[in-house]
Amino acid sequence: MPLKPPLFNERIYAPYKIAALVEVLSEQGIAPADSLRGSGVNEDEINDATALTSVRQYATVCGNAVSLSKDPATPFKTGARLHLSAYGMYGYALMSCLSLRDYFRLGVKYHSLATPTLTIEWQEYEDEAVWTFPDASTPSPSREIKQFWIEQQFTQHVTHLQDVFGRSCPPTKACFSYPAPAHAEIYPQYLGCPCIFDHDQCELHYDSSILDQKPHLAHRLTATVLQDTCDRLIGQAKVDSGVSGEVYQMMMQTPGAFPSMDVVAERLHMTIRTLRRKLLEEGTSFVAITDDVRCSLAIEYLKTTIMSTDDIALLLGFSEPTNFRRAFKRWTGKTTKDYRQG
């Protein structure tokens, strides 16, 4: 399934990134009230475990940082203190995974739990593993804030991999899709590698030899429990968020008899065109949600029942079991047999 860009307006994230940035700015003499101005977040909330914030609110605080801070290292310093332990279940799931290859894979799979400001992907090649940031060059919310996010995000990646590996594991190189800024000499200091500007896209490269290495906190049972928890959290976020959440809930109410797009639009009191536009604004589509629901149900049936794959295919509305098996392999990268045995 295609990766979705972050939902900017949904208040579903703990304010740990806001807290870290406000702390860095406070050390520069900038009052928290000034750092938070216009965000709708008050100082008491940033260390409140029950408070929920949105990506857009964090973007506002980043915009304030760009305007108020005279230290170009601010995003690097913020990223360097955002250790995985600040990320709750997402962070602990990554720290307990069984290999660095799993870390790369799960970092993408569960990224929606991490107040995502950018979409991330990764690709394994013969000699290297590469993080890419496909929407890093888009102008929204602004060029200055997007560069701030990239500088912070790259530093977070370096910090997180060190947390997982238990020792320094710097990239082999970092590439940026924009010209070298005036403070370009700061980049290697925080990232620990050569930095290349005016590249085709933003990328962070690692030697592929690290992928089979074992994280120092790897634990099979803990990894399984925490990854199951992250799967549930992602599923709950889908159900709770925006128009796509309403469509997701509608689909889950009648598994196997999924309503068509025109029926869903009618129930939501909007035209098909409006529904399509709203889903696109949330980074998804009707087809993607239908696939998502089918995948979630298929996994649940395979894990908790002894139904045959032919019966599961029928329940999910597939006319042919082979079409279901092919779709399941596309969704999960595994055959139904391998998934059930695993």
mmCIF file of C-alpha atoms in Angstrom:
data_model
loop_
_atom_site.group_PDB
_atom_site.id
_atom_site.type_symbol
_atom_site.label_atom_id
_atom_site.label_comp_id
_atom_site.label_asym_id
_atom_site.label_seq_id
_atom_site.Cartn_x
_atom_site.Cartn_y
_atom_site.Cartn_z
ATOM 1 C CA MET A 1 0.000 0.000 0.000
ATOM 2 C CA PRO A 2 1.308 3.514 -0.756
ATOM 3 C CA LEU A 3 2.772 5.506 2.104
ATOM 4 C CA LYS A 4 0.592 8.352 3.285
ATOM 5 C CA PRO A 5 1.917 11.842 3.997
ATOM 6 C CA PRO A 6 1.302 13.088 7.530
ATOM 7 C CA LEU A 7 -2.147 14.376 8.530
ATOM 8 C CA PHE A 8 -1.430 17.946 9.590
ATOM 9 C CA ASN A 9 -4.545 18.803 11.589
ATOM 10 C CA GLU A 10 -5.287 15.649 13.577
ATOM 11 C CA ARG A 11 -4.501 16.062 17.306
ATOM 12 C CA ILE A 12 -3.286 12.527 17.927
ATOM 13 C CA TYR A 13 0.376 12.960 18.960
ATOM 14 C CA ALA A 14 2.012 13.461 22.353
ATOM 15 C CA PRO A 15 3.853 16.837 22.431
ATOM 16 C CA TYR A 16 7.370 15.441 22.961
ATOM 17 C CA LYS A 17 8.795 17.096 19.836
ATOM 18 C CA ILE A 18 7.310 20.439 20.843
ATOM 19 C CA ALA A 19 8.745 19.989 24.357
ATOM 20 C CA ALA A 20 12.245 19.250 23.017
ATOM 21 C CA LEU A 21 12.217 22.259 20.687
ATOM 22 C CA VAL A 22 10.878 24.608 23.384
ATOM 23 C CA GLU A 23 13.620 23.354 25.709
ATOM 24 C CA VAL A 24 16.338 24.095 23.129
ATOM 25 C CA LEU A 25 14.910 27.563 22.504
ATOM 26 C CA SER A 26 14.661 28.240 26.260
ATOM 27 C CA GLU A 27 18.388 27.584 26.556
ATOM 28 C CA GLN A 28 18.853 30.420 24.040
ATOM 29 C CA GLY A 29 16.822 32.802 26.232
ATOM 30 C CA ILE A 30 13.583 32.504 24.240
ATOM 31 C CA ALA A 31 10.557 32.301 26.551
ATOM 32 C CA PRO A 32 8.259 29.270 26.091
ATOM 33 C CA ALA A 33 5.295 31.612 25.605
ATOM 34 C CA ASP A 34 7.063 33.128 22.576
ATOM 35 C CA SER A 35 8.073 29.711 21.197
ATOM 36 C CA LEU A 36 4.469 28.490 21.461
ATOM 37 C CA ARG A 37 2.755 31.643 20.208
ATOM 38 C CA GLY A 38 -0.033 30.914 17.728
ATOM 39 C CA SER A 39 0.209 27.131 18.124
ATOM 40 C CA GLY A 40 -2.771 26.682 20.453
ATOM 41 C CA VAL A 41 -0.482 24.800 22.882
ATOM 42 C CA ASN A 42 0.274 26.261 26.306
ATOM 43 C CA GLU A 43 3.367 25.719 28.424
ATOM 44 C CA ASP A 44 1.582 23.414 30.882
ATOM 45 C CA GLU A 45 0.619 21.005 28.098
ATOM 46 C CA ILE A 46 4.042 20.299 26.618
ATOM 47 C CA ASN A 47 4.976 17.971 29.485
ATOM 48 C CA ASP A 48 1.458 16.615 29.997
ATOM 49 C CA ALA A 49 1.290 12.908 29.140
ATOM 50 C CA THR A 50 -2.439 13.224 28.336
ATOM 51 C CA ALA A 51 -2.127 16.205 25.967
ATOM 52 C CA LEU A 52 -2.496 15.573 22.228
ATOM 53 C CA THR A 53 -1.169 17.834 19.488
ATOM 54 C CA SER A 54 -1.061 17.948 15.687
ATOM 55 C CA VAL A 55 1.709 18.169 13.110
ATOM 56 C CA ARG A 56 0.411 21.638 12.176
ATOM 57 C CA GLN A 57 0.856 22.824 15.762
ATOM 58 C CA TYR A 58 4.421 21.560 15.712
ATOM 59 C CA ALA A 59 4.941 23.330 12.365
ATOM 60 C CA THR A 60 3.838 26.592 14.022
ATOM 61 C CA VAL A 61 6.415 26.165 16.796
ATOM 62 C CA CYS A 62 9.085 25.380 14.166
ATOM 63 C CA GLY A 63 8.088 28.568 12.328
ATOM 64 C CA ASN A 64 8.535 30.509 15.559
ATOM 65 C CA ALA A 65 11.962 28.911 16.000
ATOM 66 C CA VAL A 66 12.999 29.964 12.494
ATOM 67 C CA SER A 67 11.931 33.540 13.246
ATOM 68 C CA LEU A 68 13.225 33.859 16.807
ATOM 69 C CA SER A 69 16.399 31.761 17.008
ATOM 70 C CA LYS A 70 19.752 33.126 15.906
ATOM 71 C CA ASP A 71 21.414 29.704 16.290
ATOM 72 C CA PRO A 72 21.406 27.720 13.012
ATOM 73 C CA ALA A 73 22.117 24.558 15.018
ATOM 74 C CA THR A 74 18.660 24.658 16.664
ATOM 75 C CA PRO A 75 17.085 21.856 14.545
ATOM 76 C CA PHE A 76 20.223 19.706 14.932
ATOM 77 C CA LYS A 77 20.238 20.179 18.713
ATOM 78 C CA THR A 78 16.529 19.311 18.856
ATOM 79 C CA GLY A 79 16.996 16.147 16.800
ATOM 80 C CA ALA A 80 19.987 15.095 18.908
ATOM 81 C CA ARG A 81 17.958 15.083 22.140
ATOM 82 C CA LEU A 82 14.932 13.266 20.682
ATOM 83 C CA HIS A 83 15.979 9.762 21.696
ATOM 84 C CA LEU A 84 13.757 6.779 20.881
ATOM 85 C CA SER A 85 12.676 6.531 24.519
ATOM 86 C CA ALA A 86 10.662 9.741 23.940
ATOM 87 C CA TYR A 87 8.523 8.027 21.286
ATOM 88 C CA GLY A 88 6.629 5.598 23.510
ATOM 89 C CA MET A 89 5.647 2.239 21.995
ATOM 90 C CA TYR A 90 7.056 3.187 18.587
ATOM 91 C CA GLY A 91 10.489 3.830 20.075
ATOM 92 C CA TYR A 92 10.546 0.711 22.223
ATOM 93 C CA ALA A 93 9.388 -1.454 19.291
ATOM 94 C CA LEU A 94 12.371 -0.224 17.270
ATOM 95 C CA MET A 95 14.846 -0.714 20.123
ATOM 96 C CA SER A 96 13.766 -4.336 20.708
ATOM 97 C CA CYS A 97 13.673 -5.466 17.050
ATOM 98 C CA LEU A 98 15.867 -8.402 16.062
ATOM 99 C CA SER A 99 18.079 -6.865 13.370
ATOM 100 C CA LEU A 100 18.910 -3.467 11.926
ATOM 101 C CA ARG A 101 17.125 -4.560 8.762
ATOM 102 C CA ASP A 102 13.976 -4.897 10.886
ATOM 103 C CA TYR A 103 14.729 -1.481 12.357
ATOM 104 C CA PHE A 104 14.774 0.116 8.888
ATOM 105 C CA ARG A 105 11.592 -1.703 7.863
ATOM 106 C CA LEU A 106 9.649 -0.972 11.050
ATOM 107 C CA GLY A 107 10.841 2.632 11.123
ATOM 108 C CA VAL A 108 8.852 3.162 7.923
ATOM 109 C CA LYS A 109 5.920 0.916 8.848
ATOM 110 C CA TYR A 110 5.252 2.653 12.172
ATOM 111 C CA HIS A 111 6.393 6.162 11.228
ATOM 112 C CA SER A 112 2.814 7.466 11.378
ATOM 113 C CA LEU A 113 3.009 7.086 15.185
ATOM 114 C CA ALA A 114 5.937 9.515 15.466
ATOM 115 C CA THR A 115 4.444 12.991 14.791
ATOM 116 C CA PRO A 116 5.657 12.680 11.184
ATOM 117 C CA THR A 117 6.603 15.932 9.467
ATOM 118 C CA LEU A 118 7.953 14.164 6.361
ATOM 119 C CA THR A 119 7.233 10.952 4.500
ATOM 120 C CA ILE A 120 10.109 8.462 4.742
ATOM 121 C CA GLU A 121 10.976 5.383 2.686
ATOM 122 C CA TRP A 122 13.940 3.039 2.604
ATOM 123 C CA GLN A 123 15.506 0.839 -0.018
ATOM 124 C CA GLU A 124 18.097 -1.917 0.321
ATOM 125 C CA TYR A 125 20.691 -2.185 -2.446
ATOM 126 C CA GLU A 126 23.640 -4.548 -2.840
ATOM 127 C CA ASP A 127 26.099 -2.321 -0.971
ATOM 128 C CA GLU A 128 23.968 0.205 0.870
ATOM 129 C CA ALA A 129 20.675 0.948 2.563
ATOM 130 C CA VAL A 130 19.137 4.331 1.821
ATOM 131 C CA TRP A 131 16.510 6.404 3.627
ATOM 132 C CA THR A 132 14.706 8.728 1.213
ATOM 133 C CA PHE A 133 12.342 11.621 1.864
ATOM 134 C CA PRO A 134 10.149 11.923 -1.242
ATOM 135 C CA ASP A 135 8.187 15.028 -0.195
ATOM 136 C CA ALA A 136 11.174 16.969 1.181
ATOM 137 C CA SER A 137 11.319 19.242 -1.871
ATOM 138 C CA THR A 138 7.690 20.371 -1.769
ATOM 139 C CA PRO A 139 7.257 24.042 -0.780
ATOM 140 C CA SER A 140 4.601 23.426 1.897
ATOM 141 C CA PRO A 141 4.502 24.598 4.642
ATOM 142 C CA SER A 142 7.467 26.826 3.623
ATOM 143 C CA ARG A 143 10.998 26.386 2.348
ATOM 144 C CA GLU A 144 12.488 27.522 5.666
ATOM 145 C CA ILE A 145 10.374 25.194 7.798
ATOM 146 C CA LYS A 146 10.930 22.276 5.405
ATOM 147 C CA GLN A 147 14.721 22.753 5.656
ATOM 148 C CA PHE A 148 14.391 22.963 9.460
ATOM 149 C CA TRP A 149 12.517 19.627 9.404
ATOM 150 C CA ILE A 150 15.115 17.973 7.184
ATOM 151 C CA GLU A 151 17.976 19.084 9.449
ATOM 152 C CA GLN A 152 16.109 17.816 12.514
ATOM 153 C CA GLN A 153 14.935 14.598 10.832
ATOM 154 C CA PHE A 154 18.416 13.618 9.649
ATOM 155 C CA THR A 155 19.839 14.226 13.134
ATOM 156 C CA GLN A 156 17.018 12.140 14.643
ATOM 157 C CA HIS A 157 17.888 9.246 12.311
ATOM 158 C CA VAL A 158 21.526 9.349 13.430
ATOM 159 C CA THR A 159 20.481 9.564 17.097
ATOM 160 C CA HIS A 160 17.937 6.750 16.805
ATOM 161 C CA LEU A 161 20.268 4.330 15.058
ATOM 162 C CA GLN A 162 22.851 4.949 17.773
ATOM 163 C CA ASP A 163 20.140 4.239 20.397
ATOM 164 C CA VAL A 164 19.257 0.953 18.679
ATOM 165 C CA PHE A 165 22.793 -0.199 17.874
ATOM 166 C CA GLY A 166 24.211 0.755 21.267
ATOM 167 C CA ARG A 167 27.171 2.595 19.760
ATOM 168 C CA SER A 168 27.942 5.126 17.064
ATOM 169 C CA CYS A 169 26.793 4.067 13.602
ATOM 170 C CA PRO A 170 27.148 7.111 11.335
ATOM 171 C CA PRO A 171 25.836 7.259 7.750
ATOM 172 C CA THR A 172 28.255 6.948 4.852
ATOM 173 C CA LYS A 173 26.855 10.160 3.339
ATOM 174 C CA ALA A 174 23.900 12.546 3.529
ATOM 175 C CA CYS A 175 22.368 14.157 0.436
ATOM 176 C CA PHE A 176 20.173 17.262 0.297
ATOM 177 C CA SER A 177 17.985 18.548 -2.523
ATOM 178 C CA TYR A 178 18.748 22.210 -1.803
ATOM 179 C CA PRO A 179 21.875 24.385 -2.155
ATOM 180 C CA ALA A 180 24.439 24.464 0.647
ATOM 181 C CA PRO A 181 23.222 26.938 3.301
ATOM 182 C CA ALA A 182 25.474 29.461 5.022
ATOM 183 C CA HIS A 183 25.809 27.100 7.985
ATOM 184 C CA ALA A 184 26.707 24.026 5.875
ATOM 185 C CA GLU A 185 29.755 23.318 8.058
ATOM 186 C CA ILE A 186 27.394 22.352 10.915
ATOM 187 C CA TYR A 187 25.922 19.390 9.005
ATOM 188 C CA PRO A 188 28.917 16.977 9.240
ATOM 189 C CA GLN A 189 29.393 17.888 12.915
ATOM 190 C CA TYR A 190 25.975 16.474 13.808
ATOM 191 C CA LEU A 191 25.566 13.800 11.121
ATOM 192 C CA GLY A 192 29.112 12.424 11.256
ATOM 193 C CA CYS A 193 29.453 11.962 7.477
ATOM 194 C CA PRO A 194 30.158 13.818 4.211
ATOM 195 C CA CYS A 195 27.218 16.002 3.136
ATOM 196 C CA ILE A 196 26.258 16.628 -0.495
ATOM 197 C CA PHE A 197 24.005 19.515 -1.543
ATOM 198 C CA ASP A 198 22.035 20.196 -4.763
ATOM 199 C CA HIS A 199 21.308 16.462 -5.005
ATOM 200 C CA ASP A 200 18.252 15.042 -6.822
ATOM 201 C CA GLN A 201 16.514 14.265 -3.529
ATOM 202 C CA CYS A 202 17.143 14.122 0.208
ATOM 203 C CA GLU A 203 18.783 10.812 1.152
ATOM 204 C CA LEU A 204 20.644 9.265 4.064
ATOM 205 C CA HIS A 205 22.986 6.393 3.100
ATOM 206 C CA TYR A 206 24.261 3.511 5.252
ATOM 207 C CA ASP A 207 26.543 0.592 4.475
ATOM 208 C CA SER A 208 24.355 -2.488 3.931
ATOM 209 C CA SER A 209 26.733 -4.569 6.056
ATOM 210 C CA ILE A 210 25.030 -3.187 9.182
ATOM 211 C CA LEU A 211 21.599 -4.627 8.287
ATOM 212 C CA ASP A 212 22.246 -8.086 9.732
ATOM 213 C CA GLN A 213 23.668 -6.653 12.962
ATOM 214 C CA LYS A 214 21.691 -7.268 16.158
ATOM 215 C CA PRO A 215 20.443 -4.297 18.234
ATOM 216 C CA HIS A 216 21.840 -4.368 21.765
ATOM 217 C CA LEU A 217 18.313 -4.547 23.295
ATOM 218 C CA ALA A 218 16.945 -7.114 20.823
ATOM 219 C CA HIS A 219 14.395 -9.446 22.402
ATOM 220 C CA ARG A 220 12.075 -11.698 20.417
ATOM 221 C CA LEU A 221 9.082 -11.750 22.791
ATOM 222 C CA THR A 222 9.287 -8.040 23.596
ATOM 223 C CA ALA A 223 9.573 -7.220 19.894
ATOM 224 C CA THR A 224 6.479 -9.295 19.079
ATOM 225 C CA VAL A 225 4.370 -7.733 21.842
ATOM 226 C CA LEU A 226 5.397 -4.159 21.040
ATOM 227 C CA GLN A 227 4.940 -4.581 17.294
ATOM 228 C CA ASP A 228 1.435 -5.975 17.869
ATOM 229 C CA THR A 229 0.716 -2.929 20.034
ATOM 230 C CA CYS A 230 1.967 -0.581 17.300
ATOM 231 C CA ASP A 231 -0.230 -2.374 14.755
ATOM 232 C CA ARG A 232 -3.255 -1.755 16.985
ATOM 233 C CA LEU A 233 -2.325 1.898 17.519
ATOM 234 C CA ILE A 234 -2.020 2.450 13.773
ATOM 235 C CA GLY A 235 -5.372 0.752 13.236
ATOM 236 C CA GLN A 236 -6.978 2.967 15.880
ATOM 237 C CA ALA A 237 -5.479 6.091 14.310
ATOM 238 C CA LYS A 238 -6.985 5.113 10.958
ATOM 239 C CA VAL A 239 -10.394 4.742 12.560
ATOM 240 C CA ASP A 240 -10.171 8.049 14.447
ATOM 241 C CA SER A 241 -8.743 10.367 11.782
ATOM 242 C CA GLY A 242 -10.721 12.607 9.431
ATOM 243 C CA VAL A 243 -12.941 11.571 6.551
ATOM 244 C CA SER A 244 -10.675 8.598 5.842
ATOM 245 C CA GLY A 245 -11.388 7.414 9.387
ATOM 246 C CA GLU A 246 -15.140 7.609 8.763
ATOM 247 C CA VAL A 247 -14.769 5.607 5.559
ATOM 248 C CA TYR A 248 -12.554 3.074 7.349
ATOM 249 C CA GLN A 249 -15.166 2.613 10.091
ATOM 250 C CA MET A 250 -17.936 2.206 7.521
ATOM 251 C CA MET A 251 -15.956 -0.498 5.726
ATOM 252 C CA MET A 252 -15.199 -2.370 8.947
ATOM 253 C CA GLN A 253 -18.889 -2.462 9.892
ATOM 254 C CA THR A 254 -19.752 -4.764 6.984
ATOM 255 C CA PRO A 255 -16.671 -6.901 6.229
ATOM 256 C CA GLY A 256 -17.109 -8.818 3.012
ATOM 257 C CA ALA A 257 -19.940 -6.592 1.809
ATOM 258 C CA PHE A 258 -18.023 -3.386 1.299
ATOM 259 C CA PRO A 259 -20.163 -0.450 0.140
ATOM 260 C CA SER A 260 -19.269 1.236 -3.137
ATOM 261 C CA MET A 261 -17.833 4.713 -3.282
ATOM 262 C CA ASP A 262 -21.123 6.289 -4.311
ATOM 263 C CA VAL A 263 -22.920 4.614 -1.384
ATOM 264 C CA VAL A 264 -20.252 5.843 1.052
ATOM 265 C CA ALA A 265 -20.427 9.378 -0.380
ATOM 266 C CA GLU A 266 -24.209 9.376 -0.005
ATOM 267 C CA ARG A 267 -23.977 8.233 3.639
ATOM 268 C CA LEU A 268 -21.475 11.011 4.333
ATOM 269 C CA HIS A 269 -23.778 13.538 2.612
ATOM 270 C CA MET A 270 -21.275 14.555 -0.039
ATOM 271 C CA THR A 271 -20.680 13.995 -3.736
ATOM 272 C CA ILE A 272 -18.255 11.370 -5.019
ATOM 273 C CA ARG A 273 -16.046 14.194 -6.293
ATOM 274 C CA THR A 274 -15.945 15.836 -2.838
ATOM 275 C CA LEU A 275 -15.216 12.506 -1.139
ATOM 276 C CA ARG A 276 -12.392 11.792 -3.571
ATOM 277 C CA ARG A 277 -10.916 15.271 -2.979
ATOM 278 C CA LYS A 278 -11.118 15.024 0.822
ATOM 279 C CA LEU A 279 -9.456 11.602 0.815
ATOM 280 C CA LEU A 280 -6.711 12.921 -1.464
ATOM 281 C CA GLU A 281 -6.115 15.811 0.959
ATOM 282 C CA GLU A 282 -5.616 13.213 3.698
ATOM 283 C CA GLY A 283 -3.113 11.338 1.556
ATOM 284 C CA THR A 284 -5.244 8.328 0.653
ATOM 285 C CA SER A 285 -7.967 7.074 -1.695
ATOM 286 C CA PHE A 286 -11.085 4.924 -1.603
ATOM 287 C CA VAL A 287 -9.226 2.021 -3.218
ATOM 288 C CA ALA A 288 -6.348 2.299 -0.701
ATOM 289 C CA ILE A 289 -8.775 2.256 2.244
ATOM 290 C CA THR A 290 -10.598 -0.771 0.835
ATOM 291 C CA ASP A 291 -7.264 -2.558 0.435
ATOM 292 C CA ASP A 292 -6.282 -1.520 3.961
ATOM 293 C CA VAL A 293 -9.485 -2.916 5.467
ATOM 294 C CA ARG A 294 -9.181 -6.158 3.529
ATOM 295 C CA CYS A 295 -5.568 -6.535 4.623
ATOM 296 C CA SER A 296 -6.418 -5.890 8.297
ATOM 297 C CA LEU A 297 -9.269 -8.397 8.222
ATOM 298 C CA ALA A 298 -7.183 -10.988 6.373
ATOM 299 C CA ILE A 299 -4.438 -10.742 8.995
ATOM 300 C CA GLU A 300 -6.997 -11.045 11.805
ATOM 301 C CA TYR A 301 -8.623 -14.129 10.227
ATOM 302 C CA LEU A 302 -5.255 -15.807 9.612
ATOM 303 C CA LYS A 303 -4.056 -15.113 13.172
ATOM 304 C CA THR A 304 -7.206 -15.968 15.124
ATOM 305 C CA THR A 305 -9.132 -18.597 13.094
ATOM 306 C CA ILE A 306 -8.521 -21.908 11.335
ATOM 307 C CA MET A 307 -10.514 -20.882 8.265
ATOM 308 C CA SER A 308 -9.023 -21.892 4.940
ATOM 309 C CA THR A 309 -7.640 -19.195 2.674
ATOM 310 C CA ASP A 310 -10.439 -19.995 0.216
ATOM 311 C CA ASP A 311 -13.030 -19.175 2.886
ATOM 312 C CA ILE A 312 -11.187 -16.005 3.886
ATOM 313 C CA ALA A 313 -11.046 -14.925 0.250
ATOM 314 C CA LEU A 314 -14.815 -15.389 -0.004
ATOM 315 C CA LEU A 315 -15.439 -13.415 3.204
ATOM 316 C CA LEU A 316 -13.325 -10.529 1.887
ATOM 317 C CA GLY A 317 -15.248 -10.341 -1.380
ATOM 318 C CA PHE A 318 -12.685 -11.910 -3.709
ATOM 319 C CA SER A 319 -14.219 -13.872 -6.586
ATOM 320 C CA GLU A 320 -11.151 -16.121 -6.855
ATOM 321 C CA PRO A 321 -8.865 -17.376 -4.045
ATOM 322 C CA THR A 322 -5.826 -16.841 -6.289
ATOM 323 C CA ASN A 323 -6.658 -13.125 -6.494
ATOM 324 C CA PHE A 324 -6.744 -12.974 -2.683
ATOM 325 C CA ARG A 325 -3.407 -14.769 -2.344
ATOM 326 C CA ARG A 326 -1.833 -12.440 -4.878
ATOM 327 C CA ALA A 327 -3.249 -9.369 -3.098
ATOM 328 C CA PHE A 328 -2.082 -10.603 0.315
ATOM 329 C CA LYS A 329 1.472 -11.059 -0.986
ATOM 330 C CA ARG A 330 1.348 -7.502 -2.357
ATOM 331 C CA TRP A 331 0.055 -6.106 0.954
ATOM 332 C CA THR A 332 2.398 -7.901 3.350
ATOM 333 C CA GLY A 333 5.284 -9.303 1.325
ATOM 334 C CA LYS A 334 4.374 -12.807 2.571
ATOM 335 C CA THR A 335 2.219 -15.676 1.383
ATOM 336 C CA THR A 336 -0.829 -16.563 3.476
ATOM 337 C CA LYS A 337 0.854 -19.847 4.412
ATOM 338 C CA ASP A 338 4.055 -18.142 5.564
ATOM 339 C CA TYR A 339 2.085 -15.571 7.555
ATOM 340 C CA ARG A 340 -0.005 -18.165 9.348
ATOM 341 C CA GLN A 341 3.022 -20.348 10.127
ATOM 342 C CA GLY A 342 5.035 -17.326 11.254
#
